[in-house]
mmCIF file of C-alpha atoms in Angstrom:
data_model
loop_
_atom_site.group_PDB
_atom_site.id
_atom_site.type_symbol
_atom_site.label_atom_id
_atom_site.label_comp_id
_atom_site.label_asym_id
_atom_site.label_seq_id
_atom_site.Cartn_x
_atom_site.Cartn_y
_atom_site.Cartn_z
ATOM 1 C CA MET W 1 327.903 42.424 192.069
ATOM 2 C CA LYS W 2 324.962 40.973 193.820
ATOM 3 C CA TYR W 3 322.158 39.972 191.905
ATOM 4 C CA THR W 4 318.863 38.102 192.006
ATOM 5 C CA LYS W 5 318.167 35.233 189.674
ATOM 6 C CA TYR W 6 314.115 34.829 189.006
ATOM 7 C CA THR W 7 313.226 31.797 186.981
ATOM 8 C CA ILE W 8 309.843 30.844 185.849
ATOM 9 C CA LYS W 9 309.328 27.000 185.042
ATOM 10 C CA THR W 10 307.060 26.383 182.146
ATOM 11 C CA THR W 11 306.753 24.492 178.976
ATOM 12 C CA THR W 12 308.736 25.060 175.636
ATOM 13 C CA LYS W 13 305.141 25.313 174.073
ATOM 14 C CA ASP W 14 304.226 28.160 176.301
ATOM 15 C CA ALA W 15 307.661 29.864 176.153
ATOM 16 C CA ASP W 16 306.870 32.559 173.464
ATOM 17 C CA MET W 17 303.898 33.459 175.815
ATOM 18 C CA VAL W 18 305.715 33.577 179.138
ATOM 19 C CA CYS W 19 308.327 36.114 177.165
ATOM 20 C CA ALA W 20 305.545 38.377 175.867
ATOM 21 C CA LEU W 21 304.289 38.529 179.028
ATOM 22 C CA LEU W 22 307.557 39.501 180.527
ATOM 23 C CA MET W 23 308.056 42.222 177.943
ATOM 24 C CA ASP W 24 304.711 43.595 179.127
ATOM 25 C CA TYR W 25 306.860 44.293 182.599
ATOM 26 C CA ASP W 26 309.787 45.612 179.952
ATOM 27 C CA ILE W 27 311.730 42.422 180.506
ATOM 28 C CA VAL W 28 313.294 41.702 177.691
ATOM 29 C CA ASP W 29 316.680 40.033 178.608
ATOM 30 C CA VAL W 30 315.932 36.565 179.431
ATOM 31 C CA GLN W 31 317.843 33.208 179.442
ATOM 32 C CA ILE W 32 315.521 30.501 178.179
ATOM 33 C CA GLU W 33 317.244 26.457 178.910
ATOM 34 C CA ASN W 34 315.348 23.774 177.557
ATOM 35 C CA ASN W 35 316.149 19.939 176.052
ATOM 36 C CA VAL W 36 315.276 20.726 172.328
ATOM 37 C CA GLN W 37 317.956 19.183 170.303
ATOM 38 C CA LEU W 38 320.088 21.570 168.426
ATOM 39 C CA THR W 39 320.043 21.133 164.591
ATOM 40 C CA ASP W 40 323.851 21.003 162.836
ATOM 41 C CA GLU W 41 323.129 24.597 161.848
ATOM 42 C CA GLU W 42 322.919 25.695 165.150
ATOM 43 C CA LEU W 43 325.649 23.979 166.307
ATOM 44 C CA ASN W 44 327.901 25.584 163.833
ATOM 45 C CA GLN W 45 326.751 29.079 164.570
ATOM 46 C CA LEU W 46 326.977 28.541 168.573
ATOM 47 C CA TYR W 47 330.631 27.871 167.978
ATOM 48 C CA ALA W 48 331.123 27.404 171.980
ATOM 49 C CA ALA W 49 333.782 25.316 173.197
ATOM 50 C CA MET W 50 331.384 23.004 174.790
ATOM 51 C CA VAL W 51 328.062 22.175 173.891
ATOM 52 C CA LYS W 52 326.910 19.803 176.386
ATOM 53 C CA ASP W 53 324.905 16.505 175.794
ATOM 54 C CA LEU W 54 321.313 17.590 176.550
ATOM 55 C CA PRO W 55 318.929 14.761 177.893
ATOM 56 C CA GLU W 56 316.104 13.694 176.211
ATOM 57 C CA ASP W 57 313.678 16.277 175.723
ATOM 58 C CA ASP W 58 310.366 16.272 178.114
ATOM 59 C CA GLY W 59 308.851 19.759 176.947
ATOM 60 C CA SER W 60 310.110 21.428 180.025
ATOM 61 C CA CYS W 61 311.444 24.929 179.843
ATOM 62 C CA SER W 62 313.175 27.507 181.825
ATOM 63 C CA ILE W 63 312.994 31.287 181.462
ATOM 64 C CA SER W 64 315.231 33.193 183.777
ATOM 65 C CA PHE W 65 316.195 36.992 184.256
ATOM 66 C CA PHE W 66 318.113 39.030 186.449
ATOM 67 C CA ILE W 67 318.151 41.762 188.440
ATOM 68 C CA ASP W 68 321.261 43.805 189.853
ATOM 69 C CA TYR W 69 321.000 44.700 193.770
ATOM 70 C CA ASP W 70 320.038 48.407 193.824
ATOM 71 C CA GLU W 71 319.667 49.651 197.440
ATOM 72 C CA GLU W 72 317.587 52.759 196.130
ATOM 73 C CA LYS W 73 315.446 50.591 193.806
ATOM 74 C CA VAL W 74 314.543 47.839 196.660
ATOM 75 C CA GLU W 75 310.728 48.803 196.851
ATOM 76 C CA GLU W 76 310.678 49.403 192.839
ATOM 77 C CA THR W 77 312.033 45.880 192.343
ATOM 78 C CA ALA W 78 309.973 44.316 194.840
ATOM 79 C CA GLN W 79 307.051 45.840 193.342
ATOM 80 C CA LEU W 80 307.740 44.639 189.999
ATOM 81 C CA ILE W 81 308.430 41.261 190.883
ATOM 82 C CA GLU W 82 304.491 41.274 192.862
ATOM 83 C CA ASP W 83 303.364 42.257 189.523
ATOM 84 C CA VAL W 84 305.101 39.627 187.380
ATOM 85 C CA LYS W 85 304.132 36.922 189.893
ATOM 86 C CA ALA W 86 300.053 38.608 189.509
ATOM 87 C CA GLY W 87 300.332 38.407 185.864
ATOM 88 C CA LEU W 88 302.128 34.681 185.819
ATOM 89 C CA ALA W 89 298.970 33.466 187.936
ATOM 90 C CA GLU W 90 296.462 34.826 185.717
ATOM 91 C CA ALA W 91 298.067 33.796 182.250
ATOM 92 C CA PRO W 92 296.651 30.022 182.774
ATOM 93 C CA ASP W 93 292.886 31.614 182.440
ATOM 94 C CA ILE W 94 293.992 34.289 180.372
ATOM 95 C CA TYR W 95 296.119 32.840 177.665
ATOM 96 C CA GLY W 96 295.451 29.036 178.319
ATOM 97 C CA ILE W 97 298.933 28.307 179.310
ATOM 98 C CA ASP W 98 299.980 25.836 181.908
ATOM 99 C CA PRO W 99 300.624 26.727 185.224
ATOM 100 C CA VAL W 100 304.268 27.910 186.093
ATOM 101 C CA GLU W 101 306.358 28.056 189.387
ATOM 102 C CA PHE W 102 308.477 31.110 190.083
ATOM 103 C CA VAL W 103 311.607 30.837 191.451
ATOM 104 C CA GLU W 104 314.169 33.157 193.124
ATOM 105 C CA GLU W 105 317.849 32.956 193.837
ATOM 106 C CA GLU W 106 320.162 35.447 195.389
ATOM 107 C CA GLN W 107 323.368 35.085 193.253
ATOM 108 C CA ASP W 108 327.038 36.847 193.192
ATOM 109 C CA SER W 109 328.314 37.412 189.892
ATOM 110 C CA ALA W 110 331.775 36.406 190.978
ATOM 111 C CA ASP W 111 330.083 32.887 191.193
ATOM 112 C CA TRP W 112 329.247 32.117 187.832
ATOM 113 C CA GLU W 113 332.186 34.150 186.647
ATOM 114 C CA ASN W 114 334.419 31.675 188.102
ATOM 115 C CA ASN W 115 332.795 28.224 188.712
ATOM 116 C CA TRP W 116 333.298 26.889 185.161
ATOM 117 C CA LYS W 117 336.989 27.113 185.880
ATOM 118 C CA GLU W 118 336.775 23.573 188.042
ATOM 119 C CA PHE W 119 335.841 22.031 184.418
ATOM 120 C CA PHE W 120 338.970 23.410 182.900
ATOM 121 C CA LYS W 121 341.820 20.930 183.613
ATOM 122 C CA PRO W 122 345.478 20.427 182.598
ATOM 123 C CA PHE W 123 345.203 17.647 179.070
ATOM 124 C CA ARG W 124 347.295 17.248 176.269
ATOM 125 C CA VAL W 125 347.354 17.617 172.275
ATOM 126 C CA ASP W 126 349.560 14.674 171.147
ATOM 127 C CA ASP W 127 352.978 16.003 172.900
ATOM 128 C CA ILE W 128 351.412 19.361 173.992
ATOM 129 C CA LEU W 129 350.603 20.099 177.357
ATOM 130 C CA ILE W 130 347.687 22.911 177.810
ATOM 131 C CA ALA W 131 347.041 24.083 181.805
ATOM 132 C CA PRO W 132 344.896 26.841 182.608
ATOM 133 C CA THR W 133 346.637 29.762 184.387
ATOM 134 C CA TRP W 134 345.159 28.580 187.751
ATOM 135 C CA GLU W 135 345.861 25.084 188.061
ATOM 136 C CA MET W 136 349.693 23.691 188.925
ATOM 137 C CA ILE W 137 351.688 22.532 185.825
ATOM 138 C CA PRO W 138 351.770 18.707 185.945
ATOM 139 C CA GLU W 139 355.500 17.264 186.315
ATOM 140 C CA ASN W 140 354.739 15.180 183.030
ATOM 141 C CA MET W 141 351.558 13.997 181.050
ATOM 142 C CA GLU W 142 351.335 10.576 182.327
ATOM 143 C CA GLY W 143 347.558 9.805 182.832
ATOM 144 C CA LEU W 144 346.339 13.463 181.144
ATOM 145 C CA GLU W 145 343.489 12.759 178.746
ATOM 146 C CA ASN W 146 344.895 13.425 175.132
ATOM 147 C CA LYS W 147 341.915 15.223 173.605
ATOM 148 C CA GLY W 148 341.196 13.748 170.051
ATOM 149 C CA GLY W 149 342.788 10.373 170.760
ATOM 150 C CA ALA W 150 345.619 11.315 168.123
ATOM 151 C CA GLY W 151 349.308 11.233 168.476
ATOM 152 C CA ASP W 152 351.496 8.856 170.667
ATOM 153 C CA ALA W 153 349.622 7.703 173.571
ATOM 154 C CA GLU W 154 353.055 6.803 175.534
ATOM 155 C CA GLU W 155 354.319 10.372 175.286
ATOM 156 C CA THR W 156 354.807 11.774 178.721
ATOM 157 C CA GLU W 157 356.736 14.729 178.453
ATOM 158 C CA PRO W 158 355.476 17.359 176.810
ATOM 159 C CA LYS W 159 357.586 19.088 174.031
ATOM 160 C CA LEU W 160 355.683 22.514 174.703
ATOM 161 C CA THR W 161 353.385 23.693 177.408
ATOM 162 C CA ILE W 162 350.673 26.262 176.849
ATOM 163 C CA ARG W 163 349.114 28.215 179.674
ATOM 164 C CA ILE W 164 345.641 29.731 178.953
ATOM 165 C CA ASP W 165 343.181 31.818 180.402
ATOM 166 C CA PRO W 166 340.136 32.306 177.952
ATOM 167 C CA GLY W 167 338.335 34.656 180.020
ATOM 168 C CA MET W 168 335.722 35.354 177.874
ATOM 169 C CA ALA W 169 337.257 34.871 174.868
ATOM 170 C CA PHE W 170 337.096 31.553 172.672
ATOM 171 C CA GLY W 171 339.959 28.919 172.615
ATOM 172 C CA THR W 172 340.877 26.587 175.523
ATOM 173 C CA GLY W 173 341.944 23.775 173.537
ATOM 174 C CA THR W 174 339.352 21.566 174.788
ATOM 175 C CA HIS W 175 337.158 22.056 171.469
ATOM 176 C CA GLU W 176 337.698 19.797 168.405
ATOM 177 C CA THR W 177 338.360 22.919 166.012
ATOM 178 C CA THR W 178 341.491 24.435 168.047
ATOM 179 C CA ARG W 179 342.880 20.893 168.230
ATOM 180 C CA LEU W 180 342.654 20.490 164.761
ATOM 181 C CA CYS W 181 344.439 23.895 164.157
ATOM 182 C CA LEU W 182 347.199 23.145 166.657
ATOM 183 C CA ARG W 183 347.583 19.919 164.909
ATOM 184 C CA GLY W 184 347.613 21.710 161.494
ATOM 185 C CA LEU W 185 350.120 24.008 162.673
ATOM 186 C CA ARG W 186 352.275 20.973 163.833
ATOM 187 C CA LYS W 187 351.984 19.649 160.453
ATOM 188 C CA TYR W 188 352.327 22.374 158.384
ATOM 189 C CA MET W 189 354.155 24.914 159.806
ATOM 190 C CA LYS W 190 358.193 25.237 159.603
ATOM 191 C CA GLU W 191 361.006 26.754 161.787
ATOM 192 C CA GLY W 192 360.954 30.393 161.231
ATOM 193 C CA ASP W 193 357.976 31.005 159.493
ATOM 194 C CA LYS W 194 355.490 33.927 159.679
ATOM 195 C CA VAL W 195 351.964 32.814 161.057
ATOM 196 C CA LEU W 196 348.949 35.090 160.815
ATOM 197 C CA ASP W 197 345.847 34.035 162.951
ATOM 198 C CA LEU W 198 342.353 35.292 162.005
ATOM 199 C CA GLY W 199 339.952 35.367 164.476
ATOM 200 C CA CYS W 200 342.766 34.819 167.211
ATOM 201 C CA GLY W 201 340.495 34.246 170.398
ATOM 202 C CA SER W 202 342.293 33.564 173.615
ATOM 203 C CA GLY W 203 345.602 33.535 171.725
ATOM 204 C CA ILE W 204 346.239 29.741 171.833
ATOM 205 C CA LEU W 205 347.192 29.337 168.147
ATOM 206 C CA GLY W 206 349.499 31.820 168.134
ATOM 207 C CA ILE W 207 350.900 31.199 171.344
ATOM 208 C CA GLY W 208 351.176 27.421 169.823
ATOM 209 C CA SER W 209 352.874 28.981 166.726
ATOM 210 C CA ILE W 210 355.777 30.783 168.331
ATOM 211 C CA LYS W 211 356.271 27.715 170.820
ATOM 212 C CA LEU W 212 356.277 25.383 167.667
ATOM 213 C CA GLY W 213 358.979 27.949 166.345
ATOM 214 C CA ALA W 214 357.062 30.801 163.984
ATOM 215 C CA SER W 215 359.406 33.723 164.025
ATOM 216 C CA THR W 216 356.472 36.018 163.975
ATOM 217 C CA ILE W 217 352.722 36.115 164.987
ATOM 218 C CA THR W 218 350.149 38.423 163.758
ATOM 219 C CA SER W 219 346.804 38.195 165.347
ATOM 220 C CA VAL W 220 343.408 39.617 164.521
ATOM 221 C CA ASP W 221 340.164 39.629 165.855
ATOM 222 C CA ILE W 222 336.736 41.768 165.891
ATOM 223 C CA ASP W 223 336.059 41.584 169.914
ATOM 224 C CA GLU W 224 338.104 44.028 171.763
ATOM 225 C CA GLN W 225 337.743 41.498 174.656
ATOM 226 C CA ALA W 226 339.568 38.544 172.787
ATOM 227 C CA VAL W 227 342.369 41.023 171.813
ATOM 228 C CA LYS W 228 342.958 42.131 175.523
ATOM 229 C CA VAL W 229 342.710 38.324 176.599
ATOM 230 C CA ALA W 230 345.122 37.096 173.948
ATOM 231 C CA LYS W 231 347.755 39.762 174.517
ATOM 232 C CA GLU W 232 347.430 38.526 178.139
ATOM 233 C CA ASN W 233 348.079 35.338 177.443
ATOM 234 C CA PHE W 234 350.834 36.170 175.293
ATOM 235 C CA GLU W 235 352.287 37.637 178.236
ATOM 236 C CA ILE W 236 351.933 34.400 180.608
ATOM 237 C CA ASN W 237 353.584 32.510 178.049
ATOM 238 C CA ASP W 238 356.557 34.810 177.514
ATOM 239 C CA VAL W 239 355.970 35.553 174.161
ATOM 240 C CA CYS W 240 358.366 38.150 173.206
ATOM 241 C CA PRO W 241 356.224 41.380 171.946
ATOM 242 C CA GLU W 242 358.892 42.302 169.233
ATOM 243 C CA VAL W 243 357.553 38.790 167.457
ATOM 244 C CA SER W 244 353.739 39.541 168.018
ATOM 245 C CA THR W 245 351.588 42.410 166.510
ATOM 246 C CA PHE W 246 347.695 42.572 167.072
ATOM 247 C CA PHE W 247 345.050 43.977 165.322
ATOM 248 C CA LEU W 248 341.358 44.835 166.182
ATOM 249 C CA GLY W 249 338.650 44.904 163.631
ATOM 250 C CA ASP W 250 337.171 43.050 160.518
ATOM 251 C CA VAL W 251 339.317 42.093 157.551
ATOM 252 C CA VAL W 252 336.375 41.365 155.478
ATOM 253 C CA GLU W 253 334.770 44.894 155.820
ATOM 254 C CA ASN W 254 337.697 46.867 156.423
ATOM 255 C CA GLU W 255 339.780 47.022 153.263
ATOM 256 C CA GLU W 256 342.249 49.565 155.027
ATOM 257 C CA LEU W 257 342.880 46.954 158.034
ATOM 258 C CA LYS W 258 343.659 43.869 155.187
ATOM 259 C CA ASN W 259 346.084 46.190 153.692
ATOM 260 C CA GLN W 260 347.880 46.700 157.002
ATOM 261 C CA VAL W 261 347.731 43.423 158.110
ATOM 262 C CA ILE W 262 349.513 42.251 154.574
ATOM 263 C CA ALA W 263 352.019 45.649 154.821
ATOM 264 C CA LEU W 264 353.379 44.585 157.984
ATOM 265 C CA HIS W 265 355.889 42.033 156.405
ATOM 266 C CA LYS W 266 357.691 42.522 153.169
ATOM 267 C CA CYS W 267 356.322 40.118 150.563
ATOM 268 C CA GLU W 268 357.120 39.251 146.934
ATOM 269 C CA GLU W 269 355.099 41.053 144.315
ATOM 270 C CA GLY W 270 351.866 39.467 143.700
ATOM 271 C CA TYR W 271 351.773 37.283 146.869
ATOM 272 C CA GLY W 272 351.596 38.037 150.903
ATOM 273 C CA PRO W 273 353.949 37.842 153.296
ATOM 274 C CA TYR W 274 352.631 35.131 155.511
ATOM 275 C CA ASP W 275 354.106 31.615 155.316
ATOM 276 C CA VAL W 276 350.910 29.980 157.132
ATOM 277 C CA VAL W 277 347.548 31.566 157.849
ATOM 278 C CA VAL W 278 344.873 29.900 160.088
ATOM 279 C CA VAL W 279 341.584 30.653 160.634
ATOM 280 C CA ASN W 280 339.187 29.021 163.217
ATOM 281 C CA ILE W 281 335.949 30.532 162.998
ATOM 282 C CA LEU W 282 332.354 29.885 161.658
ATOM 283 C CA ALA W 283 332.162 28.102 158.480
ATOM 284 C CA ASP W 284 330.040 30.794 156.886
ATOM 285 C CA VAL W 285 332.228 33.598 157.784
ATOM 286 C CA ILE W 286 335.229 31.386 156.157
ATOM 287 C CA LYS W 287 333.318 31.199 153.214
ATOM 288 C CA LEU W 288 333.219 34.906 152.939
ATOM 289 C CA MET W 289 336.851 35.403 153.795
ATOM 290 C CA LEU W 290 337.780 32.615 150.581
ATOM 291 C CA PRO W 291 338.106 35.227 147.858
ATOM 292 C CA THR W 292 340.567 37.374 149.525
ATOM 293 C CA LEU W 293 342.737 34.843 151.727
ATOM 294 C CA ASP W 294 345.017 34.147 149.233
ATOM 295 C CA GLN W 295 346.287 37.847 149.194
ATOM 296 C CA TYR W 296 347.922 36.991 152.672
ATOM 297 C CA LEU W 297 350.117 33.924 151.896
ATOM 298 C CA LYS W 298 353.348 33.625 150.077
ATOM 299 C CA LYS W 299 353.786 31.010 147.284
ATOM 300 C CA GLY W 300 353.641 27.951 148.731
ATOM 301 C CA GLY W 301 352.084 28.879 151.692
ATOM 302 C CA TYR W 302 349.234 27.057 153.768
ATOM 303 C CA LEU W 303 345.810 28.084 154.553
ATOM 304 C CA ILE W 304 344.436 26.063 157.884
ATOM 305 C CA LEU W 305 340.835 26.416 158.265
ATOM 306 C CA SER W 306 338.455 25.105 160.937
ATOM 307 C CA GLY W 307 335.558 26.016 163.002
ATOM 308 C CA ILE W 308 333.666 23.907 160.252
ATOM 309 C CA LEU W 309 331.200 21.331 160.822
ATOM 310 C CA ASP W 310 331.062 18.133 158.475
ATOM 311 C CA VAL W 311 327.998 19.186 156.999
ATOM 312 C CA LYS W 312 329.792 22.577 155.584
ATOM 313 C CA GLU W 313 332.709 20.677 154.491
ATOM 314 C CA GLN W 314 331.486 21.023 150.898
ATOM 315 C CA LEU W 315 330.724 25.123 151.185
ATOM 316 C CA ILE W 316 334.557 25.186 151.920
ATOM 317 C CA ARG W 317 335.497 22.843 149.255
ATOM 318 C CA ASP W 318 333.595 25.362 146.826
ATOM 319 C CA GLY W 319 335.183 28.478 148.221
ATOM 320 C CA ILE W 320 338.480 26.960 147.795
ATOM 321 C CA GLU W 321 338.014 25.735 144.227
ATOM 322 C CA ALA W 322 336.500 29.209 143.328
ATOM 323 C CA ASN W 323 339.659 30.809 144.100
ATOM 324 C CA LYS W 324 342.314 30.299 141.407
ATOM 325 C CA ASN W 325 345.287 31.090 143.621
ATOM 326 C CA LEU W 326 344.206 28.362 146.254
ATOM 327 C CA LYS W 327 344.516 24.424 145.957
ATOM 328 C CA LEU W 328 342.941 21.963 148.290
ATOM 329 C CA ILE W 329 345.554 19.383 149.652
ATOM 330 C CA GLU W 330 343.907 17.929 152.995
ATOM 331 C CA VAL W 331 340.727 17.702 154.721
ATOM 332 C CA PHE W 332 340.852 16.149 158.149
ATOM 333 C CA GLN W 333 338.193 15.236 160.668
ATOM 334 C CA ASP W 334 338.051 15.379 164.484
ATOM 335 C CA GLY W 335 334.486 13.853 165.741
ATOM 336 C CA GLU W 336 331.926 16.339 163.568
ATOM 337 C CA TRP W 337 334.520 18.884 162.826
ATOM 338 C CA VAL W 338 336.888 19.154 160.197
ATOM 339 C CA ARG W 339 340.160 20.978 159.362
ATOM 340 C CA VAL W 340 340.451 22.037 155.502
ATOM 341 C CA THR W 341 343.880 22.951 154.354
ATOM 342 C CA ALA W 342 344.857 24.784 151.429
ATOM 343 C CA GLU W 343 347.844 25.667 149.883
ATOM 344 C CA ARG W 344 348.895 29.446 147.789
ATOM 345 C CA VAL W 345 349.563 28.346 144.191
#
């Protein structure tokens, strides 16, 4: 699909006024780029697989909006842009903002949908090789970056390989939280375990579970696109459909869905059916889930939690302490992120 990107180069102090002016022309969906440093709270809420380092804030700001090419609306679009330009030209005198620069760029949606892939190359998490589906699988791991730096640096032959295309879902393996969970699965999961992945994203943790020896994997996500992507990645990695089950929905808000996930496998009275539950989502959402997460676990089962900035660690500790059926057994840190592991008692 062809579209035009219109960018207004302004200042951070004038950004709100420029956005308000655009709203006068019914332009409400905009992209704002600046170098204002993010707070820890904002980083936790973003939960992106990669947050780029920002240069020093120089006060500059770019505000962009996009218009799809429509042959029947060429004249209408041209008039709109002329009106916007005229409004921006008058704004310094009327509103006292600094003069702005207006830039037009013809674009193709295929460009931004695929350009990011050039930065996603094969890498390793200890002895796990992770490779995007559009890259050749390396013959060995020699010279590949070991994300997070843990494990045996001399290991060259992968114990297992995960092929992944995250699409629009979270989970390439490059983010600290995903790596923390993979290492947690390696540490706490046993051969034949039943694993539940709440917030499955791309499915990378479920695939890793099966390849590490889990007997079944149950994956849940509130995002329909994530479930679709996870299913595709399971197929790419030859995960047998008989050992994998997917659910779409919110187990916090939907009691019936929660009960379906629990009832999927037979369990001892008073306990859940899963040996391991892994949750890699926002810390604030995990806190909401903690009062009921024990219900999924067998006695002695492990709860592996990540997506938690170190400044949110105490929030999760408090939530575990408030659940009499859970016992904190480990906190492990990678950069600014932590993995918190609890046991069902």
